[in-house]
mmCIF file of C-alpha atoms in Angstrom:
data_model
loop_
_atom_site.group_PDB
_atom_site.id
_atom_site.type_symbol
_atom_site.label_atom_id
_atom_site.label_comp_id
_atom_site.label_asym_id
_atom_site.label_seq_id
_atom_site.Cartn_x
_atom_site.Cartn_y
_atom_site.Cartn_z
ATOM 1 C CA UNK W 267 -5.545 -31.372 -8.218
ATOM 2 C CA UNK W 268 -6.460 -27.980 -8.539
ATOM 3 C CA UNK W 269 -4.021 -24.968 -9.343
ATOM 4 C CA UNK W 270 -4.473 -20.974 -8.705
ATOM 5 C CA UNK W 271 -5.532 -19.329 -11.490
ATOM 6 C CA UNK W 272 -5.274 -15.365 -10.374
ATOM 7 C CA UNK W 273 -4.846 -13.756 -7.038
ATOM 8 C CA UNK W 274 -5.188 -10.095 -5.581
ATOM 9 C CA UNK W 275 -4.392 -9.362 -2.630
ATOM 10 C CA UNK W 276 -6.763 -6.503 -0.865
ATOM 11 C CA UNK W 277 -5.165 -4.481 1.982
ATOM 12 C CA UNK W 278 -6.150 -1.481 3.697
ATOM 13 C CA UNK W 279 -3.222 0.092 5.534
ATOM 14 C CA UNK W 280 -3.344 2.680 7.892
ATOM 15 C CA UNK W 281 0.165 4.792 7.921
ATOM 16 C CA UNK W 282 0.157 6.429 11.111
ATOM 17 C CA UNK W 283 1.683 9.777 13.210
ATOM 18 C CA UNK W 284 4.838 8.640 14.627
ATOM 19 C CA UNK W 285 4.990 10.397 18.799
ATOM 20 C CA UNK W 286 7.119 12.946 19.501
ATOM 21 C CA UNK W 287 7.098 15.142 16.746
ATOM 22 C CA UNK W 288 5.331 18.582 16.019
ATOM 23 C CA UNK W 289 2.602 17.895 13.798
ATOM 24 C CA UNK W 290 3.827 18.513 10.165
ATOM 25 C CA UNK W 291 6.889 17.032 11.047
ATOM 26 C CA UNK W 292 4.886 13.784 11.669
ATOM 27 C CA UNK W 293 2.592 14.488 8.710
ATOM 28 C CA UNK W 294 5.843 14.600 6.165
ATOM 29 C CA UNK W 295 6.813 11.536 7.517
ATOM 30 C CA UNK W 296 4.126 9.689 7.110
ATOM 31 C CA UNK W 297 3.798 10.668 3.257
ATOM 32 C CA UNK W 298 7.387 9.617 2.798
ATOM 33 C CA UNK W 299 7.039 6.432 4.721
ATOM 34 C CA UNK W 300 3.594 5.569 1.738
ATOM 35 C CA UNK W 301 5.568 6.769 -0.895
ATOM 36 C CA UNK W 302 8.740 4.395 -0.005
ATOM 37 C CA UNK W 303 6.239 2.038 0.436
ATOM 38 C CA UNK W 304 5.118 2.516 -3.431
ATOM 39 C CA UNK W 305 8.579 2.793 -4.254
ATOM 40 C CA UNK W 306 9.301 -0.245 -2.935
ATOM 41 C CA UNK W 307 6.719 -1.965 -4.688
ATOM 42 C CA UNK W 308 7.519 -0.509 -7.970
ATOM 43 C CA UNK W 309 11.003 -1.769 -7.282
ATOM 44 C CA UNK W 310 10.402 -5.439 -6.826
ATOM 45 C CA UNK W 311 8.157 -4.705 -9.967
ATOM 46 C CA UNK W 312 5.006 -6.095 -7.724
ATOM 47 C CA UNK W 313 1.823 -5.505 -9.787
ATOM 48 C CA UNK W 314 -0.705 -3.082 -7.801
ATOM 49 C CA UNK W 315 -3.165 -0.717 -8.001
ATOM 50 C CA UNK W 316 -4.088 2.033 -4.976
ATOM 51 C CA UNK W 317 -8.359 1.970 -4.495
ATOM 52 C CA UNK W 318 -8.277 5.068 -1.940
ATOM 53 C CA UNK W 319 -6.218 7.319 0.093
ATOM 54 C CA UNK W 320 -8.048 8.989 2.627
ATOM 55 C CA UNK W 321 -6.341 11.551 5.026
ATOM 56 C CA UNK W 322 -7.412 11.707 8.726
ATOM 57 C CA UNK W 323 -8.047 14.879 10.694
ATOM 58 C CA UNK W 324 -4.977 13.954 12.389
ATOM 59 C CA UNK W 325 -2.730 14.229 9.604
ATOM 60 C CA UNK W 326 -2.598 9.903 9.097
ATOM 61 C CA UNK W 327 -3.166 8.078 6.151
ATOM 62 C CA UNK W 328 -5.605 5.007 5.545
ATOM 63 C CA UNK W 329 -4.386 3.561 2.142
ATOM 64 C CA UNK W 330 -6.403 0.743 0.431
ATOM 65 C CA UNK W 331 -4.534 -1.079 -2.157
ATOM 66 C CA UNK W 332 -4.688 -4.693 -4.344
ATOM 67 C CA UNK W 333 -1.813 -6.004 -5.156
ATOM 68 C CA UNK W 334 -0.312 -8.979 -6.052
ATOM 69 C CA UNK W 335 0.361 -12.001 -3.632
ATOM 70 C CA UNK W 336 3.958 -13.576 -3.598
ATOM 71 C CA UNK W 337 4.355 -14.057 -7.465
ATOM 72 C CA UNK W 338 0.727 -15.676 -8.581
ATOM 73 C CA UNK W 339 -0.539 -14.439 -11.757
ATOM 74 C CA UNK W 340 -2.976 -11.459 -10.997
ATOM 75 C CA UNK W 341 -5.460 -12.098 -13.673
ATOM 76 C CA UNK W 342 -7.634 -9.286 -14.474
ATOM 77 C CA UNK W 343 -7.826 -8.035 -10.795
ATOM 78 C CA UNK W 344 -6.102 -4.614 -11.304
ATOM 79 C CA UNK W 345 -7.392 -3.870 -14.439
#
């Protein structure tokens, strides 16, 4: 039988422009929508730790994060 131990899960998630609105418009948006993302996470109290943000020239956001996976034990993953 074997059992998990620890578990991360890695994602890298790209928070883009929404059409149809004037550039920082769409730019403020998309900083709310990753920060209600956070928020949400904090929240549910789900265990995570952000690697990178990296703005694009056109005003998106590539986030990579671990976090953790349903409710396994993380293990020294975020540390």
């Amino acid at each position: 039988m074997k059992r998990i131990k620890a578990a991360c899960l890695e994602q890298t998630i790209h928070f883009q422009l929404k059409d149809g609105l004037g550039p920082e418009t769409a730019r403020e948006q998309v900083r709310q929508e990753y920060a209600f993302y956070k928020a949400q996470m904090d929240r549910r109290r789900t265990p995570y730790k952000v690697l990178a943000e990296q703005e694009q020239p056109d005003g998106s956001l590539i986030v990579e994060i671990k976090r953790q996976n349903n409710s396994q034990p993380v293990g020294g993953y975020l540390d």
